[in-house]
Short mmCIF file of C-alpha atoms and ligand atoms in Angstrom, two decimals:
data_model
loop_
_atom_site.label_atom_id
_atom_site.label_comp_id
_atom_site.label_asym_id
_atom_site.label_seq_id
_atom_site.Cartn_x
_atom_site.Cartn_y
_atom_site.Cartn_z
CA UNK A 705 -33.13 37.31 -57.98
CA UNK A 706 -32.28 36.08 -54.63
CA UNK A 707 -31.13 32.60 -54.55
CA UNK A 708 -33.42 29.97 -52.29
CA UNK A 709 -32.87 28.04 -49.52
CA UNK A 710 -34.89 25.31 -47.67
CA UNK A 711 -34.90 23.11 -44.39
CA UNK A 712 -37.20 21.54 -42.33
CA UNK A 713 -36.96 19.70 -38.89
CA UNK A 714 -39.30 16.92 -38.00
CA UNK A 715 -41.40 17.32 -34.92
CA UNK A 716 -40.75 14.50 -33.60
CA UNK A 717 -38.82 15.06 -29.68
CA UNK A 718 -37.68 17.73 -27.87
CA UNK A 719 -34.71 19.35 -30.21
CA UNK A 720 -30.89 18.33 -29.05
CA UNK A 721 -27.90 19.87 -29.21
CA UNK A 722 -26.75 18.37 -32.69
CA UNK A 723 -29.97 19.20 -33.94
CA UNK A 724 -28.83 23.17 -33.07
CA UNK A 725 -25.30 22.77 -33.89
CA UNK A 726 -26.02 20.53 -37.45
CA UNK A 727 -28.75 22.83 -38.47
CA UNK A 728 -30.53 25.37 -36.41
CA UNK A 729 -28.03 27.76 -35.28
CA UNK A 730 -27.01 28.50 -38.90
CA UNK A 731 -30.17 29.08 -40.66
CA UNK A 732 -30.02 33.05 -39.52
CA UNK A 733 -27.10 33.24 -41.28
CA UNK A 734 -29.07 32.72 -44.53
CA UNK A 735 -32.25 34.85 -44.60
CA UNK A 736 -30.68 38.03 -46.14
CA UNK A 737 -29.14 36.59 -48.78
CA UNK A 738 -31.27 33.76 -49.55
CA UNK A 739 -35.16 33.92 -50.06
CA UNK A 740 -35.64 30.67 -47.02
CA UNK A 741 -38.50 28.47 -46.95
CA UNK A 742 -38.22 26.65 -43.11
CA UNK A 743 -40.85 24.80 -41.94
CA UNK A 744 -41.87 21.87 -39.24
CA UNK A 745 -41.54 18.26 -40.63
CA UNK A 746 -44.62 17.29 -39.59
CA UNK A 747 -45.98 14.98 -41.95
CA UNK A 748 -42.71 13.23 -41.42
CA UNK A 749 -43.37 12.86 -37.86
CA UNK A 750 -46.29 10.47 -38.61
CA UNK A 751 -43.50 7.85 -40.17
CA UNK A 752 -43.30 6.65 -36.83
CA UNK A 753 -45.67 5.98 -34.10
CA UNK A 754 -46.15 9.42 -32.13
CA UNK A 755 -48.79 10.53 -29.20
CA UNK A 756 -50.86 13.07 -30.95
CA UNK A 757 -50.49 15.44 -28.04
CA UNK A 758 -46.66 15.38 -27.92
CA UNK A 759 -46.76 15.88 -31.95
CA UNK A 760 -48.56 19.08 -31.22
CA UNK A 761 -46.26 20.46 -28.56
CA UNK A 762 -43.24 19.64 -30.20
CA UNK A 763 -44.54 21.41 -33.24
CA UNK A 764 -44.97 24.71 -31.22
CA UNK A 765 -41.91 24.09 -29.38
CA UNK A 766 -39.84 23.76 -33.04
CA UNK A 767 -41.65 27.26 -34.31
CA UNK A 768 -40.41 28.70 -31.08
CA UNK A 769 -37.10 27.19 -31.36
CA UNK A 770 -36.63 28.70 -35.10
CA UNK A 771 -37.37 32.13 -33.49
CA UNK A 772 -35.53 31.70 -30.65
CA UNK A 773 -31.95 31.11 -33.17
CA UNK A 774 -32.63 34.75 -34.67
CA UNK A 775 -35.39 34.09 -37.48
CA UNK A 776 -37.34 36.73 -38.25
CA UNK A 777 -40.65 35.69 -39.88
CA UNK A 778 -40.66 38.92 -41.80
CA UNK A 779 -37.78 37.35 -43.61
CA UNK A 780 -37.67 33.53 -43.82
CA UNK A 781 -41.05 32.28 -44.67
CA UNK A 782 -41.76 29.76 -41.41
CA UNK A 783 -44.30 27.17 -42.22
CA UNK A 784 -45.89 23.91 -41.57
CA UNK A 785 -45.52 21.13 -43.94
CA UNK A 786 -49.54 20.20 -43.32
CA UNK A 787 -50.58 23.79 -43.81
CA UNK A 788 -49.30 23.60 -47.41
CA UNK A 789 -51.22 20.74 -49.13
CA UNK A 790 -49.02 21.21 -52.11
CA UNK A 791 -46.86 19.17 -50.28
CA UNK A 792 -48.68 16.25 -50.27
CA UNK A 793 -50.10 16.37 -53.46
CA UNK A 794 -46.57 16.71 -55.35
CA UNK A 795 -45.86 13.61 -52.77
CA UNK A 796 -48.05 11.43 -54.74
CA UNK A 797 -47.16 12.71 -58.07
CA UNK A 798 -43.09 11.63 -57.26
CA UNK A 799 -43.86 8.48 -55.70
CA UNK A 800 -44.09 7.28 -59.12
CA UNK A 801 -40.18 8.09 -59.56
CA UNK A 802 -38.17 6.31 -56.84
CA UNK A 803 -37.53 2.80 -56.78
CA UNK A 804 -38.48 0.49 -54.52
CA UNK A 805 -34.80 -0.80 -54.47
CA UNK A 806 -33.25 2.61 -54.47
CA UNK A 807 -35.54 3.80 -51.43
CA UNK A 808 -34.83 0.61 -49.52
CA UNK A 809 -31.00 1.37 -49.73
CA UNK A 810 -31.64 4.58 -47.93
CA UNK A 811 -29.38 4.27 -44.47
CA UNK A 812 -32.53 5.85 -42.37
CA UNK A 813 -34.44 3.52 -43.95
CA UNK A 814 -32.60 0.69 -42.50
CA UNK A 815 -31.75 2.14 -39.29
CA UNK A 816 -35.37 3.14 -38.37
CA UNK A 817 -36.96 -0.30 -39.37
CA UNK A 818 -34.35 -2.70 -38.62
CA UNK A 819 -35.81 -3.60 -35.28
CA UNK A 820 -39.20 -3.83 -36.57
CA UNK A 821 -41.27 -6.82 -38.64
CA UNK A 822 -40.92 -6.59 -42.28
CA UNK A 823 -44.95 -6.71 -42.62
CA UNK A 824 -45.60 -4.23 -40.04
CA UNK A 825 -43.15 -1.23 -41.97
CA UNK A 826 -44.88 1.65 -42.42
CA UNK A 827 -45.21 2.50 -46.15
CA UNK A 828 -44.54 6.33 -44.95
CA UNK A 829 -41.12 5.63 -43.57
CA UNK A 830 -40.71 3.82 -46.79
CA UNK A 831 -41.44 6.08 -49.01
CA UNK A 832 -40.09 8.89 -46.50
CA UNK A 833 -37.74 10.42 -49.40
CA UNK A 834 -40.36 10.33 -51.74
CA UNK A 835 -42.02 13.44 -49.53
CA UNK A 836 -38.64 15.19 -48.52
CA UNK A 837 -37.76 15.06 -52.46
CA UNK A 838 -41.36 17.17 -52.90
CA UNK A 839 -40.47 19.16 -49.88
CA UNK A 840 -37.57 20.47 -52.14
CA UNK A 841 -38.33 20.45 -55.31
CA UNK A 842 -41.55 22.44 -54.12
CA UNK A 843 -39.45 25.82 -53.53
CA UNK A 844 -37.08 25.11 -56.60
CA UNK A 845 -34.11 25.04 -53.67
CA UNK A 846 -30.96 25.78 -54.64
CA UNK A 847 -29.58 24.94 -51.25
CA UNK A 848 -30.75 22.86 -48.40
CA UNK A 849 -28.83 23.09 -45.07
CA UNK A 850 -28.80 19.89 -43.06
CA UNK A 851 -26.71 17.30 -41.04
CA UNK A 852 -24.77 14.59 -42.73
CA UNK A 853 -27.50 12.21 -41.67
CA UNK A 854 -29.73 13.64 -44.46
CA UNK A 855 -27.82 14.24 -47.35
CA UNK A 856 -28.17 11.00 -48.79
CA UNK A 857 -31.96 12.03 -49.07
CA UNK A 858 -30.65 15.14 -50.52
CA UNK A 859 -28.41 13.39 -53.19
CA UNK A 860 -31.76 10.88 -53.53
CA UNK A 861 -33.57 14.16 -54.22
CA UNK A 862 -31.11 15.20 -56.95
CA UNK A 863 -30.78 11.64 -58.86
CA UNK A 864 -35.18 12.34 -58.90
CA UNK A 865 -34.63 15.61 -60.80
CA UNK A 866 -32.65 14.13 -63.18
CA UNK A 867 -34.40 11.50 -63.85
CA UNK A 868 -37.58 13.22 -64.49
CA UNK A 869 -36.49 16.23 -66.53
CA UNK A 870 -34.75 13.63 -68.83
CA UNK A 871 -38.11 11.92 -69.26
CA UNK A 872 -39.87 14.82 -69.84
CA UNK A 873 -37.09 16.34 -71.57
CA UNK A 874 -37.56 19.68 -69.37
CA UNK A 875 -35.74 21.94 -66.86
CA UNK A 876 -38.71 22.24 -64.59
CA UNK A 877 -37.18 20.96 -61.82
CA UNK A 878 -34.61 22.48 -60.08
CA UNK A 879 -31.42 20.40 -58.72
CA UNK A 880 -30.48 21.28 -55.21
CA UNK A 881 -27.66 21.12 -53.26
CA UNK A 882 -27.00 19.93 -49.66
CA UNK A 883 -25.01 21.97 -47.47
CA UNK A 884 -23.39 20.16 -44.48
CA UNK A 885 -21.32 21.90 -42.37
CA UNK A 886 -18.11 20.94 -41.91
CA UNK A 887 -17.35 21.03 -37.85
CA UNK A 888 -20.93 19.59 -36.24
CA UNK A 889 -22.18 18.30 -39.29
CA UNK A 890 -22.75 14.59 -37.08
CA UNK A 891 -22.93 15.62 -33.14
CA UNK A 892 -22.09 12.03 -31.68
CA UNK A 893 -23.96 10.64 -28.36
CA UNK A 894 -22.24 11.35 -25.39
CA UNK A 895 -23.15 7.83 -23.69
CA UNK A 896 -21.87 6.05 -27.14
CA UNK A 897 -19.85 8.28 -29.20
CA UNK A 898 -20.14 6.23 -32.45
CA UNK A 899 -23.46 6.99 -32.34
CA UNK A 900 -25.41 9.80 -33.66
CA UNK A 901 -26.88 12.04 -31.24
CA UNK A 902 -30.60 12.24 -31.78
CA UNK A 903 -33.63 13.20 -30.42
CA UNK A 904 -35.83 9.77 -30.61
CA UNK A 905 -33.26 8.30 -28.82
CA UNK A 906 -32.80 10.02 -25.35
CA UNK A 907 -29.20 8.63 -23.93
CA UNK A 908 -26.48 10.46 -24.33
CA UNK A 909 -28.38 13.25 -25.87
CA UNK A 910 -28.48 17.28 -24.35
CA UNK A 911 -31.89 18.77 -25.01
CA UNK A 912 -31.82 22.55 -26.01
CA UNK A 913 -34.28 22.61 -22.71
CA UNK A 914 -31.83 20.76 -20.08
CA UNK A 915 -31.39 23.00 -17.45
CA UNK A 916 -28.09 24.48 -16.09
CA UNK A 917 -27.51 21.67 -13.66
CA UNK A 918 -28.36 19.06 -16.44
CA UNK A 919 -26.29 20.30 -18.91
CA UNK A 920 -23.33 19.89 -16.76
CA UNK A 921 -23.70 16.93 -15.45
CA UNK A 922 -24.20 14.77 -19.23
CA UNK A 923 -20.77 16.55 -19.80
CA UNK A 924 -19.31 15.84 -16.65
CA UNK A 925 -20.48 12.06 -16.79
CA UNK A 926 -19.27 11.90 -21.00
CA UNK A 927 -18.10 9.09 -22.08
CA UNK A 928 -14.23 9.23 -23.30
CA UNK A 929 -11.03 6.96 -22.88
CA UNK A 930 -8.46 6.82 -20.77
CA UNK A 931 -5.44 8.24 -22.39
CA UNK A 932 -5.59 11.76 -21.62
CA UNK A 933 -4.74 13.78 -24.49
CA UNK A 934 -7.29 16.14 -25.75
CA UNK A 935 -6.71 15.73 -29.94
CA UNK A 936 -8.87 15.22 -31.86
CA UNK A 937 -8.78 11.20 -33.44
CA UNK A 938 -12.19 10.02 -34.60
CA UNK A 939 -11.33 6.97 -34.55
CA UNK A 940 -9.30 6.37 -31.44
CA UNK A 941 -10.87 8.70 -29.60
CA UNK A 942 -14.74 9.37 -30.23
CA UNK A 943 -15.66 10.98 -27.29
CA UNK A 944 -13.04 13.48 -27.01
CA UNK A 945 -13.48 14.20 -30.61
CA UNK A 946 -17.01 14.66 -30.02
CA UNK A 947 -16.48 17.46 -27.33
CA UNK A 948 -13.68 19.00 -29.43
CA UNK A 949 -16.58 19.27 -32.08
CA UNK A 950 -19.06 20.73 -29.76
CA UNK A 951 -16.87 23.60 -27.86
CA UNK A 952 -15.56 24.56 -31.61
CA UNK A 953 -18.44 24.81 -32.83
CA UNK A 954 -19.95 26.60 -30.26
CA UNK A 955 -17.25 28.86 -30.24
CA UNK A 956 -16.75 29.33 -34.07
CA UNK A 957 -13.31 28.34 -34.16
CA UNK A 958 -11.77 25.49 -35.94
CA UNK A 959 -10.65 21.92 -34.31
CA UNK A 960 -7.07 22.68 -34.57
CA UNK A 961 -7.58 25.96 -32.09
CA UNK A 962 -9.29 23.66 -29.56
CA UNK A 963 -7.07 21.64 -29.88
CA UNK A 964 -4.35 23.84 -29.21
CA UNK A 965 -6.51 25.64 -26.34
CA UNK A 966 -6.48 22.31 -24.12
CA UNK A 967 -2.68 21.27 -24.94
CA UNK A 968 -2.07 21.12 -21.41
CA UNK A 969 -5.48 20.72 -19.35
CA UNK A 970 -6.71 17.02 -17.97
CA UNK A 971 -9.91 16.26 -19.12
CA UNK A 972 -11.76 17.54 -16.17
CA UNK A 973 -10.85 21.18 -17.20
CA UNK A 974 -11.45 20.52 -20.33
CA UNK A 975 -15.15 18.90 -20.01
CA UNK A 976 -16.05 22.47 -17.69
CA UNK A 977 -14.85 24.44 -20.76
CA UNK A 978 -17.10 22.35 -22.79
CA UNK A 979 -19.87 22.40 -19.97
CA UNK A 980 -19.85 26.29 -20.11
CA UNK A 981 -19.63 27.15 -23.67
CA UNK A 982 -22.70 24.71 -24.34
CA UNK A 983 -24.55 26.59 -21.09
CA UNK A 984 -23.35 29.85 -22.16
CA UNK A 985 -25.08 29.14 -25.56
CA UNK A 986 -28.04 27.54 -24.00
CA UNK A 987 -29.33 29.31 -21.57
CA UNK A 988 -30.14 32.78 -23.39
CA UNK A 989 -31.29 30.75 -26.18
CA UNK A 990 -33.76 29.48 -23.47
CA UNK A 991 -34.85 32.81 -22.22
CA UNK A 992 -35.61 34.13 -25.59
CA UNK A 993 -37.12 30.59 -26.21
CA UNK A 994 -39.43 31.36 -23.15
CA UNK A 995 -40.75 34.51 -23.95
CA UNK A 996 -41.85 33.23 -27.49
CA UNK A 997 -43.74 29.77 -26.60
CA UNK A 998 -46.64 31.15 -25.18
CA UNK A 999 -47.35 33.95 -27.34
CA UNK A 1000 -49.17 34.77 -30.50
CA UNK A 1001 -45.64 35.07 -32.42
CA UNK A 1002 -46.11 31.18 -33.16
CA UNK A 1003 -49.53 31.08 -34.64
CA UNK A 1004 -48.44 34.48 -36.14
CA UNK A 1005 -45.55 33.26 -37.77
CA UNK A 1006 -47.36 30.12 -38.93
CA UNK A 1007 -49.88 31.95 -40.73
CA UNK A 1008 -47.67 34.54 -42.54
CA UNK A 1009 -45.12 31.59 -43.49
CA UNK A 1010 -48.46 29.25 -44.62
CA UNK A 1011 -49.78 32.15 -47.03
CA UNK A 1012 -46.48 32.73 -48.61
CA UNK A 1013 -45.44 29.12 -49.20
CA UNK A 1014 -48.92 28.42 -50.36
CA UNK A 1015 -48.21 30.99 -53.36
CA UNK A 1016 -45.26 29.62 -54.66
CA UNK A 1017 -45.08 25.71 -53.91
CA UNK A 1018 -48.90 26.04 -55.95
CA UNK A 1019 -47.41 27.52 -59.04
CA UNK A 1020 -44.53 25.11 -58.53
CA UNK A 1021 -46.80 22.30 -58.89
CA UNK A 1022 -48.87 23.29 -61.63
CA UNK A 1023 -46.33 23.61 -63.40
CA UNK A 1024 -45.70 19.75 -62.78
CA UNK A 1025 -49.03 18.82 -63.35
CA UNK A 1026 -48.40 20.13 -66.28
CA UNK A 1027 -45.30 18.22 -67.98
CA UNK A 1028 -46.60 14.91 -66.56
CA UNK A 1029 -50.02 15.46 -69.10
CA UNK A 1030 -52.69 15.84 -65.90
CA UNK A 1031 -55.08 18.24 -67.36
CA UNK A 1032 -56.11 21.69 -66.53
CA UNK A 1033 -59.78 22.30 -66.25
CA UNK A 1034 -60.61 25.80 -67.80
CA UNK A 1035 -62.16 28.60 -65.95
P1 LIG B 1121 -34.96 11.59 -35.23
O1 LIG B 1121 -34.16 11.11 -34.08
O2 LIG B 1121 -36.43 11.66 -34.98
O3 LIG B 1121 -34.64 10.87 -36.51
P2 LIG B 1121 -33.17 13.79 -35.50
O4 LIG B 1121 -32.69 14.20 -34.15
O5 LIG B 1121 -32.23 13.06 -36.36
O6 LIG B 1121 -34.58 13.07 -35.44
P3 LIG B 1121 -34.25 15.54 -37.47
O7 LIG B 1121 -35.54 16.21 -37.35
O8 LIG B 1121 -34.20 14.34 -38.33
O9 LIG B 1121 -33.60 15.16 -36.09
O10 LIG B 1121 -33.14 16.55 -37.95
C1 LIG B 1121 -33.22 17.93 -38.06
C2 LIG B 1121 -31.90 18.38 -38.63
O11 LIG B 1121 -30.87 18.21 -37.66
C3 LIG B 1121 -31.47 17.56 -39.84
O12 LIG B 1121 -30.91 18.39 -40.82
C4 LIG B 1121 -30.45 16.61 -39.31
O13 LIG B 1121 -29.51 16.22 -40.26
C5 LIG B 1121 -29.80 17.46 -38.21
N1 LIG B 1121 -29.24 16.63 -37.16
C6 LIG B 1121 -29.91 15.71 -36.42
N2 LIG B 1121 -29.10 15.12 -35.54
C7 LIG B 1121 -27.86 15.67 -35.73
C8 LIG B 1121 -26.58 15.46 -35.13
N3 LIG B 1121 -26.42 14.57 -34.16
N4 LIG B 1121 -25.54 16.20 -35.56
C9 LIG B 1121 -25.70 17.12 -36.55
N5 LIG B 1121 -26.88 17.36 -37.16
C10 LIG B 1121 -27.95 16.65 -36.77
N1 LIG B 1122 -35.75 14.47 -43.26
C1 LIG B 1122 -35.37 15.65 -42.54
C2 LIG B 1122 -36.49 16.61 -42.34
C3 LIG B 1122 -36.94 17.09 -43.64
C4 LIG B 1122 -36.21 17.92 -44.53
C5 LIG B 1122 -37.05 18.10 -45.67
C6 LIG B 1122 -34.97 18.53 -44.48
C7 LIG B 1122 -38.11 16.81 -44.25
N2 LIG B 1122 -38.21 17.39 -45.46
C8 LIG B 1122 -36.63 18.85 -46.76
C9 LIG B 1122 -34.55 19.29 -45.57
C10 LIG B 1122 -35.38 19.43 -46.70
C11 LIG B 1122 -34.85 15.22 -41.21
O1 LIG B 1122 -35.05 14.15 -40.79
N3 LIG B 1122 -34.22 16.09 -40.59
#
């Protein structure tokens, strides 16, 4: 039996490039060997304020995305989390298995609400991990590929499984693992390289639709220092660490190779290099991305991914329903 693998990416901006290099350009890489459940965060997207007309684009644009990197709906099951109410029905069966204090530890937690009033936090963005914990456990995922950002939700979802098959004293739920890449697994800003690059926050970020011209130029105007050796030195030297990241990456090669690469060149050579291997990435990406978004392939894809998720996260929680006593009306 094939092992399984799940992600999902909340719709909630237009995608960047350390969404693509953390996540998105990796998930082909799995659907042969791994029965993968993907789908569009979109209950997650509600955590936060959002137009409902942007929700709805970026949702599309995220399906079209996921084709665009190479998935094949024939092989990795491509869903919505709305479309598969299991979701939110496991949501409010694991609520009752976090902590208050363990969920208000959670760094995303506290980065999301710090600037906001204590009384007017959402209880979604609270409970957040309570609903990515269900996401997973859903599938029975052995692995779940994301960006360093999110394994602490991951390791959140683990301590969960624990704690509930030792109080049920079962196996039903399976323990997952996070898989974080190790070049690109936290693609910095390039307007403040300690931060994170990421999508609700728009400086510093490249969009996987920035044009050509774009592209360039947010490389071109990167933020780095003034020495001008290219090594890599996180803490020294962010922004040319961050770049480093990015072209090796891009380029499947390791850090020391890029390094080695640029031993000699200033960093205006070496930001074109970087310009052109993220263009040179980009822009087929784009064409493929543009023959997909307005046809049927999304709602296509959607549907197929929907009916096959349905299947299994509804055994899964039965099965839960189950063990925690809730009883089963007979035909
Ligand atoms: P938001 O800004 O709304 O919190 P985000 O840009 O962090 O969103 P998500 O939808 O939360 O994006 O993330 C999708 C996936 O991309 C996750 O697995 C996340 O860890 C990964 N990811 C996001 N930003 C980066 C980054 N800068 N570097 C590497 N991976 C990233
Ligand atoms: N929280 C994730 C999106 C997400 C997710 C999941 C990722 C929701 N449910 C389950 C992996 C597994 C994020 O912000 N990227």
């Amino acid at each position: 039996m094939k092992k399984i693998m799940l992600t999902g990416i909340k719709p909630t901006g237009n995608l960047t490039l350390g969404n693509y290099i953390g996540v998105l350009k990796h998930l082909k890489d799995y659907q042969d060997e791994y029965e993968s459940y993907i789908f569009i965060a979109d209950l997650h997207a509600l955590t936060l304020p959002i137009d409902p007309k942007i929700l709805n684009q970026n949702t599309r644009d995220i399906v079209a995305f996921y084709l665009a990197s190479g998935l094949d709906f024939n092989k990795s099951h491509i869903f919505l989390q709305s479309s598969v109410s299991e979701h939110a029905e496991l949501n409010s069966i694991m609520i009752n298995y976090l902590y208050m204090g363990e969920l208000s530890r959670m760094t995303q937690f506290k980065e999301k609400s710090k600037n906001m009033n204590y009384s007017a936090i959402g209880l979604g963005l609270f409970a957040y991990p309570v609903l990515m914990a269900s996401d997973i456990i859903l599938y029975d995922a052995d692995i779940v590929p994301v960006g360093e950002d999110q394994r602490q939700h991951v390791e959140l979802t683990r301590d969960l499984v624990r704690r509930f098959n030792s109080r049920y004293n079962t196996d039903v739920l399976k323990e997952p693992k996070a898989i974080v890449n190790k070049t690109g697994k936290r693609i910095m800003s390039l307007s403040d390289p300690l931060k994170k690059m990421s999508k609700s926050d728009p400086k510093g970020d490249i969009y996987l639709k920035d044009d050509e011209k774009t592209i360039r130029k947010k490389i071109m105007s990167a933020v780095t220092d003034s020495d001008c050796k290219i090594i890599y030195d996180k803490e020294n030297k962010p922004g040319i660490s961050n770049l480093l990241t990015i072209y090796s990456s891009l380029k499947d090669i390791s850090i020391e190779e890029a390094e080695k690469e640029f031993e000699n060149a200033n960093y205006g050579t070496f930001k074109r290099a970087v310009a052109d291997a993220v263009v040179n990435e980009l822009l087929p990406f784009q064409e493929r991305y543009n023959q997909i978004i307005n046809s049927n392939l999304i709602n296509e894809a959607l549907i197929k991914g929907r009916d096959a998720a349905k299947i299994k996260a509804n055994a899964k929680l039965k099965e839960i329903q189950k063990v925690v006593g809730l009883y089963e009306i007979k035909q």
